[in-house]
Coordinates of C-alpha atoms in Angstrom, one line a residue:
X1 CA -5.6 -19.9 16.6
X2 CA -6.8 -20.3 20.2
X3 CA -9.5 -23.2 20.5
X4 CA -13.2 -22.9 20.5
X5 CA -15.6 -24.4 23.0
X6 CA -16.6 -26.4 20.2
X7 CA -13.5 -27.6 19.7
X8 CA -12.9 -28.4 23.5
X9 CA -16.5 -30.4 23.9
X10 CA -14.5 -32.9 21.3
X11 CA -11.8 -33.7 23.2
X12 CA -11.4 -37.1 24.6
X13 CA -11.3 -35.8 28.6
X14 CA -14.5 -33.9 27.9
X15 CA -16.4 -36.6 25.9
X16 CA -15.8 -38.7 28.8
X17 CA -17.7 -36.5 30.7
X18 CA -21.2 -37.3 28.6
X19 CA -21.1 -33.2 28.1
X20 CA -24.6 -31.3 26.4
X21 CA -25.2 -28.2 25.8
X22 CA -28.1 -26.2 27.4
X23 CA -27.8 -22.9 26.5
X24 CA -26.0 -20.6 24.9
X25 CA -25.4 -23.1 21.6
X26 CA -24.9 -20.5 19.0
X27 CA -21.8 -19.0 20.7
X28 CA -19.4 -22.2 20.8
X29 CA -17.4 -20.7 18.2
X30 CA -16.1 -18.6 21.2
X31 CA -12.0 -19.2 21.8
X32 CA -10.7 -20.8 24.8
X33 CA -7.9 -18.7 26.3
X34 CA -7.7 -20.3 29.4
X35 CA -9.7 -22.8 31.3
X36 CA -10.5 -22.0 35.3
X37 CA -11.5 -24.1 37.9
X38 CA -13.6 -22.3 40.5
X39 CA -16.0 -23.5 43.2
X40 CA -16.9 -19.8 44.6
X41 CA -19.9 -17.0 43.9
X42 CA -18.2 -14.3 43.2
X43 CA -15.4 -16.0 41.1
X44 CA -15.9 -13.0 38.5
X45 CA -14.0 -10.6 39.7
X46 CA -11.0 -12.8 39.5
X47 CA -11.4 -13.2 35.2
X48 CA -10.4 -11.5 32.2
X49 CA -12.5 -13.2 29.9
X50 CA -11.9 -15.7 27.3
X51 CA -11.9 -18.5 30.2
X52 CA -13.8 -21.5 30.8
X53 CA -15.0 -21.9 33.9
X54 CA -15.1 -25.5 35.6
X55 CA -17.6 -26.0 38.5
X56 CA -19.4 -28.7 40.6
X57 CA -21.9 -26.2 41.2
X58 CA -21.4 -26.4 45.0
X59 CA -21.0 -22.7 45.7
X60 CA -23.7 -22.1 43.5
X61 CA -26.3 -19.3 45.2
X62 CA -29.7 -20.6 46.5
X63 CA -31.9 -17.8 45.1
X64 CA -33.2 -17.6 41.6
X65 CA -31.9 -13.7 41.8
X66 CA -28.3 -14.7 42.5
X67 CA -28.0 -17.3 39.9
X68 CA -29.4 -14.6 37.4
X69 CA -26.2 -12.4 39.0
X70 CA -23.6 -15.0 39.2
X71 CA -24.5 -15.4 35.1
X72 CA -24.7 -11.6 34.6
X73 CA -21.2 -10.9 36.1
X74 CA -19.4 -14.0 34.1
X75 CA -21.1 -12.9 31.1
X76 CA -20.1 -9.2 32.0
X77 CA -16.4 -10.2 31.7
X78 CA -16.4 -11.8 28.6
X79 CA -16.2 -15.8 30.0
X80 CA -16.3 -17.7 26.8
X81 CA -17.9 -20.5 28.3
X82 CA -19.5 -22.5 32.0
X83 CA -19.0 -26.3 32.0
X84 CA -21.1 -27.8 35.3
X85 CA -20.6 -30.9 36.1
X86 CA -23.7 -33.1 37.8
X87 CA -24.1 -34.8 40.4
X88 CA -22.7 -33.0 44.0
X89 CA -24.7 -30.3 43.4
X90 CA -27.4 -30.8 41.2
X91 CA -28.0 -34.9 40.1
X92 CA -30.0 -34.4 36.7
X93 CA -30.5 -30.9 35.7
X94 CA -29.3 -27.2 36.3
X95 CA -32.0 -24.8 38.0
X96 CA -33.9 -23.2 35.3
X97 CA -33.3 -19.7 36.8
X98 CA -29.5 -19.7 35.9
X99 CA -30.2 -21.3 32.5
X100 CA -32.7 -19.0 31.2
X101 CA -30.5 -16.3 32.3
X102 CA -27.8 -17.9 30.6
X103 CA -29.4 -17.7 27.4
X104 CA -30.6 -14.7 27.1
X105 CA -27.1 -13.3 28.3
X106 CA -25.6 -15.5 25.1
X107 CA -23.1 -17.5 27.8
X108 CA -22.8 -21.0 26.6
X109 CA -23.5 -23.3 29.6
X110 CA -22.4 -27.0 29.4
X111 CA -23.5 -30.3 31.6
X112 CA -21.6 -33.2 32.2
X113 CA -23.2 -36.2 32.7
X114 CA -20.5 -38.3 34.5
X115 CA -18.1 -37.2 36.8
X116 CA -14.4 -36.4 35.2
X117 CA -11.2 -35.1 36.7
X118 CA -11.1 -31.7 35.8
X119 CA -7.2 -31.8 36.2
X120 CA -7.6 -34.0 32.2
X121 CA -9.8 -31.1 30.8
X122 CA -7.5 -28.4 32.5
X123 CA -4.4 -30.3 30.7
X124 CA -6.0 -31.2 27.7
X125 CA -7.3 -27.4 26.9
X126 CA -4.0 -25.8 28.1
X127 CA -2.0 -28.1 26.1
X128 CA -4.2 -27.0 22.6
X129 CA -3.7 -23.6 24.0
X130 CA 0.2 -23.5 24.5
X131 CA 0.2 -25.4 20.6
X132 CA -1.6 -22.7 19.4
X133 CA 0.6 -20.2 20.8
X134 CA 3.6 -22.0 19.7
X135 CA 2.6 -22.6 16.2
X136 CA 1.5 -18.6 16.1
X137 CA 5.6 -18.4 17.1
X138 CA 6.8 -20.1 14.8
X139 CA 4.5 -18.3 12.0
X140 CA 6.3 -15.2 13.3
X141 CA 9.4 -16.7 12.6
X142 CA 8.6 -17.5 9.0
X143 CA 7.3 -14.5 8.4
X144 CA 10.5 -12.7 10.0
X145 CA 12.8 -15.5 7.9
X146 CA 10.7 -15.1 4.7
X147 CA 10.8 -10.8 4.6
X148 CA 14.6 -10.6 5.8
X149 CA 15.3 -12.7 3.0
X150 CA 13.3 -10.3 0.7
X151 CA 14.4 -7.2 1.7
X152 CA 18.3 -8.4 1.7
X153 CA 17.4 -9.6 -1.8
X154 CA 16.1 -6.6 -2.5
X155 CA 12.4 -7.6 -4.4
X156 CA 10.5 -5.3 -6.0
X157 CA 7.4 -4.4 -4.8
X158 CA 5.4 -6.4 -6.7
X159 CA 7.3 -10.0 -5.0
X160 CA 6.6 -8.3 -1.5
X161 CA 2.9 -8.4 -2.5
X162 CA 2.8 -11.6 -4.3
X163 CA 4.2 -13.1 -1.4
X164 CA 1.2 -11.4 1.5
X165 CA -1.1 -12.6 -1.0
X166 CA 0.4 -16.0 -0.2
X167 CA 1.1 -16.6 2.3
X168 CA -1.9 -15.1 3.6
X169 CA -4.3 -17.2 1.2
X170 CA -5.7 -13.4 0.4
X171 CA -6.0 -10.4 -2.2
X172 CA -3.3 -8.3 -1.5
X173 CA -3.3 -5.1 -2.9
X174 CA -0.4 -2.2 -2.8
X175 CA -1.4 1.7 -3.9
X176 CA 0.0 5.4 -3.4
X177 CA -1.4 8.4 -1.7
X178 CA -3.8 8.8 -4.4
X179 CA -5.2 5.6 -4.3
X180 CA -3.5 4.4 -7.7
X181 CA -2.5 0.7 -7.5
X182 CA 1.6 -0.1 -7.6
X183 CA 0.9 -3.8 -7.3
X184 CA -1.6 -6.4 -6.6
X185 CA -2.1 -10.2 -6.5
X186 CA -5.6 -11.1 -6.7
X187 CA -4.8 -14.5 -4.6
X188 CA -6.5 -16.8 -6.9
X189 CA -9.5 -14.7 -7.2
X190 CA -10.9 -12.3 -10.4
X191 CA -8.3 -9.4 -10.8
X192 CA -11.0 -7.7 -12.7
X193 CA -13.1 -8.1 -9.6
X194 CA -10.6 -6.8 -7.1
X195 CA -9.5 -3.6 -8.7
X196 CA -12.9 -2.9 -10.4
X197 CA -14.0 1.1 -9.2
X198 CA -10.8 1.0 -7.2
X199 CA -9.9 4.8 -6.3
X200 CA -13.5 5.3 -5.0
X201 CA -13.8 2.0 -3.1
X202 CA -10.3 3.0 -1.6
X203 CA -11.1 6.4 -0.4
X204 CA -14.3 5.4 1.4
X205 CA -11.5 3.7 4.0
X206 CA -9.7 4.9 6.3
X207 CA -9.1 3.5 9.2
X208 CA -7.7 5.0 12.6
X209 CA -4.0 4.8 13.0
X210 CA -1.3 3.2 11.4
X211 CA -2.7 -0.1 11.0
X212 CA -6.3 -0.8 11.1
X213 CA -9.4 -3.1 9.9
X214 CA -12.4 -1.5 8.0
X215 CA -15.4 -3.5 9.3
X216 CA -17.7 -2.2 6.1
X217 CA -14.9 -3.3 3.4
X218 CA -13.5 -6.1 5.2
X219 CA -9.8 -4.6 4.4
X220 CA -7.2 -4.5 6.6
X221 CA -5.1 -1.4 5.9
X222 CA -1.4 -0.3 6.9
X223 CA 0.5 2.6 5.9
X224 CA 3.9 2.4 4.3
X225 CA 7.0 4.6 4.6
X226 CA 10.4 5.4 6.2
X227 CA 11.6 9.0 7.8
X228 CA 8.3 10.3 8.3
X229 CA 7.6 10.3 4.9
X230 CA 4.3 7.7 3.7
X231 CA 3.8 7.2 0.3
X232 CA 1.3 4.4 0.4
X233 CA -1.0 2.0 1.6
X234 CA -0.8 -1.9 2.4
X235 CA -4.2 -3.6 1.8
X236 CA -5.0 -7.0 2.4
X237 CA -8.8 -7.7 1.5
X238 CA -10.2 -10.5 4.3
X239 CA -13.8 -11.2 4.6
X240 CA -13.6 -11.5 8.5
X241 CA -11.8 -9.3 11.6
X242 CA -7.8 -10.5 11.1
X243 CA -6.1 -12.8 13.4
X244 CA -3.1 -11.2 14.6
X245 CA -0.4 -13.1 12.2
X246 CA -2.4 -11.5 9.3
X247 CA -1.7 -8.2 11.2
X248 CA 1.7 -8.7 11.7
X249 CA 1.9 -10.4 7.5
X250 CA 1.0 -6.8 6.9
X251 CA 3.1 -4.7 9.0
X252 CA 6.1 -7.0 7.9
X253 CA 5.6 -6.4 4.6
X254 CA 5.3 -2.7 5.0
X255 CA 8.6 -2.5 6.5
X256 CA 9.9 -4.4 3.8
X257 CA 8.3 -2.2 0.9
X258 CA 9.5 0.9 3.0
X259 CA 13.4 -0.2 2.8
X260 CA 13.5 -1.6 -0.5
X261 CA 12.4 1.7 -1.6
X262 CA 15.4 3.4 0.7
X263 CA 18.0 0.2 -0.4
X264 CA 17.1 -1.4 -3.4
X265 CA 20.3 -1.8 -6.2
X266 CA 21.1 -3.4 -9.0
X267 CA 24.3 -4.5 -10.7
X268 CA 25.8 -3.3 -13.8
X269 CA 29.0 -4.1 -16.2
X270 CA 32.4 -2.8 -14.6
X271 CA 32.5 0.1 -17.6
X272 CA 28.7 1.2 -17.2
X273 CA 29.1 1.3 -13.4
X274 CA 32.4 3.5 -13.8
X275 CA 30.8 5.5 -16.1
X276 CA 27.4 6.0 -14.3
X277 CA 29.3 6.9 -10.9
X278 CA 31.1 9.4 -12.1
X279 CA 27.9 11.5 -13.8
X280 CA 26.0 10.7 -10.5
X281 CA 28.7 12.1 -8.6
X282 CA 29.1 15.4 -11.3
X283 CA 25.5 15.7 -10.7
X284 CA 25.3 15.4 -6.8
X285 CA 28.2 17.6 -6.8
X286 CA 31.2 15.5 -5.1
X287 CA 34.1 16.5 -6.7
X288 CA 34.4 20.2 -5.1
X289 CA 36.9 20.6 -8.0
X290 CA 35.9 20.6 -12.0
X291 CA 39.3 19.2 -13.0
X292 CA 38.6 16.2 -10.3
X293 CA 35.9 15.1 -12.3
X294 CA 37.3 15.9 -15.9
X295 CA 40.3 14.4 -15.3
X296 CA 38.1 10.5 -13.9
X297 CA 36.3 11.0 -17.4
X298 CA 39.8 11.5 -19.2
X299 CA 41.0 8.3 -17.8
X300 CA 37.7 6.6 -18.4
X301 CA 38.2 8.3 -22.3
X302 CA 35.9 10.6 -22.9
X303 CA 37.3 14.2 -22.6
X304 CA 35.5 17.2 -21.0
X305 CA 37.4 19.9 -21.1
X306 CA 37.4 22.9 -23.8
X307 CA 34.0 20.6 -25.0
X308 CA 30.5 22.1 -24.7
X309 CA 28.3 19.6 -22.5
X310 CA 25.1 17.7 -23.2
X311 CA 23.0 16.0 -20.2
X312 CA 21.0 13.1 -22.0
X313 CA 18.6 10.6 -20.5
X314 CA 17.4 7.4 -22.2
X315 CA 14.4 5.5 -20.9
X316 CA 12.5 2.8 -21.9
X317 CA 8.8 3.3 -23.3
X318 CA 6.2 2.8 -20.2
X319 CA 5.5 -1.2 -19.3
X320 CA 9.3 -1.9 -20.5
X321 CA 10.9 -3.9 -17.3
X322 CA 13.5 -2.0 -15.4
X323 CA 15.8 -5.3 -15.8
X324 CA 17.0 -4.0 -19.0
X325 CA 18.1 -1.0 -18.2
X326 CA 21.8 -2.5 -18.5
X327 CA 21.2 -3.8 -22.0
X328 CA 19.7 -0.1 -23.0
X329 CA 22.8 1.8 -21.7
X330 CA 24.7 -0.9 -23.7
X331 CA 23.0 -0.1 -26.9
X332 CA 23.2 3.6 -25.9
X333 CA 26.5 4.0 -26.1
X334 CA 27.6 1.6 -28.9
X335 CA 25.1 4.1 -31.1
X336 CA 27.1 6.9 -29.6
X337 CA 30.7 5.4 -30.3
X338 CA 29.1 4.9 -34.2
X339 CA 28.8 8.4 -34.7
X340 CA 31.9 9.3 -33.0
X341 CA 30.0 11.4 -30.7
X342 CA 32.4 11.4 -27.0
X343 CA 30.4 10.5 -23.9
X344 CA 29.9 8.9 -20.7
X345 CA 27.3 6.4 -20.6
X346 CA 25.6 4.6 -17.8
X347 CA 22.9 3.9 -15.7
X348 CA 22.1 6.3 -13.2
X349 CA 20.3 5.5 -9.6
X350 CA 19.6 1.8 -11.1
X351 CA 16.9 -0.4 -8.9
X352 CA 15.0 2.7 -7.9
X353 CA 11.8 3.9 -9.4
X354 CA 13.9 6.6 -10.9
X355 CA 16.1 4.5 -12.5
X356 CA 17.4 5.7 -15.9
X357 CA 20.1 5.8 -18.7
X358 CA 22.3 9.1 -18.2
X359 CA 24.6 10.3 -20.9
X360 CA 26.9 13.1 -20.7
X361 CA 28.3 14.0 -23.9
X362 CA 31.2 16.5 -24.2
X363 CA 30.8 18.0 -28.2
X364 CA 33.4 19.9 -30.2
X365 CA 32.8 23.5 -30.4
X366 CA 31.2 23.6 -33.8
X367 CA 29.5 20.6 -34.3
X368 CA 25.4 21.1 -34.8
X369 CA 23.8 18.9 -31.8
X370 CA 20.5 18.2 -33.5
X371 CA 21.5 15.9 -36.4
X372 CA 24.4 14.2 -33.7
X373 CA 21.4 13.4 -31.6
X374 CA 18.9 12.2 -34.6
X375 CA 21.8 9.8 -35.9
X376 CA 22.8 8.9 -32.5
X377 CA 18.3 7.7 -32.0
X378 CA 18.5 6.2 -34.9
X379 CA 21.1 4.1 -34.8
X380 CA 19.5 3.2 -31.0
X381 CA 16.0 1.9 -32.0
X382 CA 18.1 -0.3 -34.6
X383 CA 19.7 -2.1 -31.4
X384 CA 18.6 -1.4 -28.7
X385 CA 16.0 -4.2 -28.5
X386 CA 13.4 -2.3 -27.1
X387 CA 10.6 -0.8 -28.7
X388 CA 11.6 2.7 -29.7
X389 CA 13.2 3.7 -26.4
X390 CA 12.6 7.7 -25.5
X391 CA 16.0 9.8 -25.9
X392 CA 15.8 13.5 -24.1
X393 CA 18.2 16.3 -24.1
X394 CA 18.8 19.2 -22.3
X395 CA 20.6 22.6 -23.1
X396 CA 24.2 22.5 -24.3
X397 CA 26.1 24.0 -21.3
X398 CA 30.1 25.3 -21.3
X399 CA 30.7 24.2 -17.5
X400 CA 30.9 21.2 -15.2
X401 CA 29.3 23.3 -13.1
X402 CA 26.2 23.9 -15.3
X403 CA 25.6 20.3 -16.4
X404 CA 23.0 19.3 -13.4
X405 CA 20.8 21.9 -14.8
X406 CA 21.0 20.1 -18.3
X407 CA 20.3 16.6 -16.6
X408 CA 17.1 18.0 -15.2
X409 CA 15.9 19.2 -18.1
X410 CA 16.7 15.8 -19.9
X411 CA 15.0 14.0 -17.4
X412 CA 12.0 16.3 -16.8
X413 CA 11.4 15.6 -20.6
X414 CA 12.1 12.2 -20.4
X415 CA 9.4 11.1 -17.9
X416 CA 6.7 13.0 -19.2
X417 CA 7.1 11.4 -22.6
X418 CA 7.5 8.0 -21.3
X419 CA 4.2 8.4 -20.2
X420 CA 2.2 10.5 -22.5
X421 CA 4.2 9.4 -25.5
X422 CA 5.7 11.1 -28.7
X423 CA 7.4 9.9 -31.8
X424 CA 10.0 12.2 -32.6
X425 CA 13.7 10.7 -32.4
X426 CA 14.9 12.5 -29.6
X427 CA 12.6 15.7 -27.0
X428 CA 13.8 18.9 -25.6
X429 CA 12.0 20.9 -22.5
X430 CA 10.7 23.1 -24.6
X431 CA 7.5 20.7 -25.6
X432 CA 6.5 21.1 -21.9
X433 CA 3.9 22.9 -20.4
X434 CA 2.1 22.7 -17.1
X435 CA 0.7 19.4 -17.6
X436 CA 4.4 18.3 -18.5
X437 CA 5.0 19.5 -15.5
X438 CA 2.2 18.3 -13.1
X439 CA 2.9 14.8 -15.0
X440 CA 6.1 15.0 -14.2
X441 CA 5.7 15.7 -10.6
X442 CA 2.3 13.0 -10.0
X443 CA 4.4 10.3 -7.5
X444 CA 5.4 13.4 -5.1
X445 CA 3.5 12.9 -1.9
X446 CA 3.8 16.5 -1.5
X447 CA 1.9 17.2 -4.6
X448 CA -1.0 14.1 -4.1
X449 CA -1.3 15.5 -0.9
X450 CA -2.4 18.9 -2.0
X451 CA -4.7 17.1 -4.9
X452 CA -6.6 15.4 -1.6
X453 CA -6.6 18.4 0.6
X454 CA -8.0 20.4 -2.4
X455 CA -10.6 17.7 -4.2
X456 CA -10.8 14.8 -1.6
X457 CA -14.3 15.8 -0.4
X458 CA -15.7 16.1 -4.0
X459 CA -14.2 12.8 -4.8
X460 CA -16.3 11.5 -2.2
X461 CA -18.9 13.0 -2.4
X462 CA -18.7 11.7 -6.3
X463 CA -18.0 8.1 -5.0
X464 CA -20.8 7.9 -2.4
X465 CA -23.3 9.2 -4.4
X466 CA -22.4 8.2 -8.1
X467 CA -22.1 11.7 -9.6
X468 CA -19.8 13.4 -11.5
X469 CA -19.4 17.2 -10.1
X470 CA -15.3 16.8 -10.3
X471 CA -16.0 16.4 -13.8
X472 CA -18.4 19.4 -13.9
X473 CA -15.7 21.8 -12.0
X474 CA -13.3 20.1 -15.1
X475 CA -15.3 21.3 -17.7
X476 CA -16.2 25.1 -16.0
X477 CA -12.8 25.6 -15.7
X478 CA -10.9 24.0 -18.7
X479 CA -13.2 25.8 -20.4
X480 CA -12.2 28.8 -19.2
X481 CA -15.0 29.7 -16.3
X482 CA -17.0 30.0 -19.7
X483 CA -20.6 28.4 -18.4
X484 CA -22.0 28.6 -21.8
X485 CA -19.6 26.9 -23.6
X486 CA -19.2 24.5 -20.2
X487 CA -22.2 23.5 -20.5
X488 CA -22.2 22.4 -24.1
X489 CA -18.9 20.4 -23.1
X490 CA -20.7 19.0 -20.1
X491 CA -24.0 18.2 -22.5
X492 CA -26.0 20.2 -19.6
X493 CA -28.3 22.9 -19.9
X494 CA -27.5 26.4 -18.5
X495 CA -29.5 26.1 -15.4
X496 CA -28.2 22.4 -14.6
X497 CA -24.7 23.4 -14.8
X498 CA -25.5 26.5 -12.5
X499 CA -27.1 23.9 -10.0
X500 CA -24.2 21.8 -9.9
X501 CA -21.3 24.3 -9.8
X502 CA -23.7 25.3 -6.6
X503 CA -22.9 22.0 -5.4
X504 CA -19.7 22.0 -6.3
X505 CA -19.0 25.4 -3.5
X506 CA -21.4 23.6 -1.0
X507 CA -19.1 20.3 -0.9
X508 CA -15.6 22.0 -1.1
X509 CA -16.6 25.2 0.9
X510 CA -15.1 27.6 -1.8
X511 CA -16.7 30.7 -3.6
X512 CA -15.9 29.7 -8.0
X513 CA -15.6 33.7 -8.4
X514 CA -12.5 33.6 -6.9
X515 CA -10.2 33.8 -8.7
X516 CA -7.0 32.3 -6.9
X517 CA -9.5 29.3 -5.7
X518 CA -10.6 28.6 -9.5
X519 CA -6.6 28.3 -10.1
X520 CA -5.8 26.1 -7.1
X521 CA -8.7 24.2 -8.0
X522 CA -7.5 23.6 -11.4
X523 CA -4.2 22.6 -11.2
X524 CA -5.5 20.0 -8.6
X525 CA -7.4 18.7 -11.4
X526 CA -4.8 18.6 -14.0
X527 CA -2.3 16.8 -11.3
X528 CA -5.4 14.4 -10.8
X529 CA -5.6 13.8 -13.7
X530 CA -1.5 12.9 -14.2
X531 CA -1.8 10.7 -11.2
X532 CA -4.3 8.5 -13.2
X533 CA -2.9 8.2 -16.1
X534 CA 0.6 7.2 -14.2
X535 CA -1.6 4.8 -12.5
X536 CA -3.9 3.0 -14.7

């Protein structure tokens, strides 16, 4: 940090100089960027602001007027400060004319008492200023040392905000396009406190471009991504304008959220990894040739050929930590090898927020899948040491080819039940519906950004104002665009709930007859509504 005049009047050179303050004494908080010596009028013109200007006061004007100008244009620049030094010029006091004018300009105008040389200020200043700048250097440096060294590592996001929060002494706070947190550090302070009303607090900022500070909040914000494709925000809560190492903490970290998102990867045991390439290359379709890939399995032996194909996907249950992933597919396919059911288990894109156990199981031709699958889950929640981890399957395919489709399935299943929950042993597509499917789809930028382009101005409006019309419009239409029985949901009367659907049109600009707009509107509701209970 650059010094302040306060600062400056404390350093021996200046103390020397007997220096007192006459006006402007409620701006020597003001930095020092530079300190200039100048014995002309019109000295101005030359400045950029931010200096100190040094004077005997020689060149000073005679007239009352042009003091009050020389103070106008040095205040005009943005001079953080005017230190005169007595005795050539004036012997006991400055003219009254340039103080006044001083003061009510908010220039901080300084005496010295004693004759100094102003080369010792000039050093003196420029040496705190070059210290500054080189201790602002070598921050950069840690900060560069301390984020390559995380993203190489490959942290999770939740490290990458733990360490913004401190180095930055600061709540640090990390959330998606919908303004759901992914990770936060409260920095010491109440966690309650910080994410307390979070969504509505977040969505009254936004500040212009990429990184930017919200004045009213006191947040500084900066958007997180790679290949034109954002999928969050960066937040670090300050309670004054930030210095520019807390801007560039911020943007550091941002890059290193964005490529451990691209890079991040995990290790796994020599068989799992074998066995987890080959599905995710079956399922990103590498091998151009069937018998390429059933021939790897076959060495790896499991055999796929003349079998019918199962895609299934094991995940833990939601708040389980990804690190034991490896341990899962472990237990996975010990249960599988104890019912003699054939297949290739590992984990499939491991490190990533997708990450997942895959198994492809190649069945005789009449064996019944449903009680090889309920053995197979039992046997799992015996060891797989977490609590009753979620097993989904897909159709029963007769191809290679076909066995993509039955992975999607599996894992469409999978991750709405991880979330929503269900105790049956093992889940099929077939329990889905559109909220399955909304759920399933909630950390798609594609699809948040259609819940803000459809609802973001009621959500404001709600948040600004206290109300609850989103949850009006929720009620008309889960109910059907029934308005008697909305209103007993919504415990309204008729006319109220008329009133407020009004409102409702006004603030999203849409006609609720319509049918197509009651539609969009409602499946922006139900994907709202997946997004927050992804979040919480």
């Amino acid at each position: 940090m650059l010094p302040t005049l306060a600062e400056v009047l404390e350093l021996e050179p200046v103390r020397r100089g007997l220096p007192r303050t006459v006006a402007g004494s409620g701006r020597l908080d003001s930095p020092i960027r530079w300190v200039h010596v100048a014995e002309i009028a019109d000295i101005a013109p030359l400045l950029r602001g931010g200096e100190l200007v040094l004077t005997t006061g020689i060149a000073f004007p005679e007239e009352a007027s042009g003091l009050r100008r020389y103070v106008a244009a040095l205040a005009e620049v943005g001079v953080s400060g005017l230190m005169v030094e007595l005795g050539r010029r004036y012997t006991d006091e400055l003219p009254p004319a340039l103080v006044r004018a001083a003061e009510q300009a908010g220039l901080p105008v300084v005496v010295l008492r004693r004759e100094i040389p102003f080369v010792d200020v000039t050093e003196a200043v420029h040496a705190r200023i070059l210290d500054a700048q080189l201790a602002e250097l070598r921050a950069s440096e840690r900060l560069h040392e301390i984020f390559t060294r995380l993203s190489v590592e490959g942290a999770a996001p939740g490290e990458v905000v733990r360490q913004v929060a401190a180095l930055s002494g600061r709540p640090a706070v990390l959330e998606n396009l919908s303004h759901q947190v992914l990770a936060a550090d409260a920095a010491g302070s109440e966690p309650a406190a910080l994410l307390d009303s979070w969504e509505s607090r977040s969505r009254a900022v936004r500040p212009d471009g990429r990184t930017g500070y919200d004045e009213a909040s006191g947040w500084l914000v900066t958007v997180v991504g790679a290949r034109d494709e954002d999928w969050g925000r960066l937040i670090l809560a300050l309670d004054a304008p930030p210095s520019p190492r807390e801007t560039v903490l911020v943007e550091r970290a941002a890059t290193t959220l964005a490529l451990g998102r691209l890079l991040d990867r995990h290790e796994a045991s020599l068989e799992l990894q074998a066995h987890g390439t080959l599905i995710s290359g079956i399922l990103a379709g590498s091998y151009s040739d069937a018998r390429e890939a059933a021939a790897r399995a076959r060495a790896l032996g499991v055999r796929l050929a003349g079998r019918r194909l199962l895609g299934v996907v094991v995940r833990a249950r939601a708040g389980e930590e990804p690190e034991r992933l490896t341990g899962l597919a472990e237990a996975v396919a010990a249960a599988a090898r104890e019912v003699g059911l054939s297949a290739l288990v590992g984990v499939l894109d491991e490190g990533s927020p997708q990450a997942r156990v895959g198994m492809l199981a190649a069945l005789p031709p009449r064996v019944d899948v449903d009680p090889v699958l309920a053995e197979t889950a039992r046997r799992l929640r015996v060891s797989a040491g977490v609590p009753e981890p979620v097993m989904a399957a897909g159709s029963v395919v007769d191809s290679l080819r076909d066995v993509r489709g039955s992975f999607r399935e599996a894992e469409q299943v999978a991750d709405v039940v991880v979330r929503s929950g269900g105790d049956r042993l093992f889940h099929r597509l077939s329990d889905l519906r559109l909220r399955g499917l909304l759920h399933l789809l909630r950390d798609d930028a594609r699809l948040q950004m259609f819940v803000e382009r459809e609802l973001s101005p009621l959500l404001e409006h709600d948040a600004q104002r206290g109300g609850d019309l989103t949850g009006v419009l929720s009620a008309y239409l889960d109910c059907g665009r029934n308005k008697a029985m909305a209103a007993q949901h919504a415990h309204l009367s008729r006319p109220a709930l008329y009133e407020r659907l009004h409102r409702v049109e006004r603030v999203l600009n849409v006609d609720l007859d319509d049918v197509e707009t009651c539609t969009s509107l409602h499946v922006a509701l139900l994907a709202l509504a997946s997004v927050r209970r992804g979040h919480p």
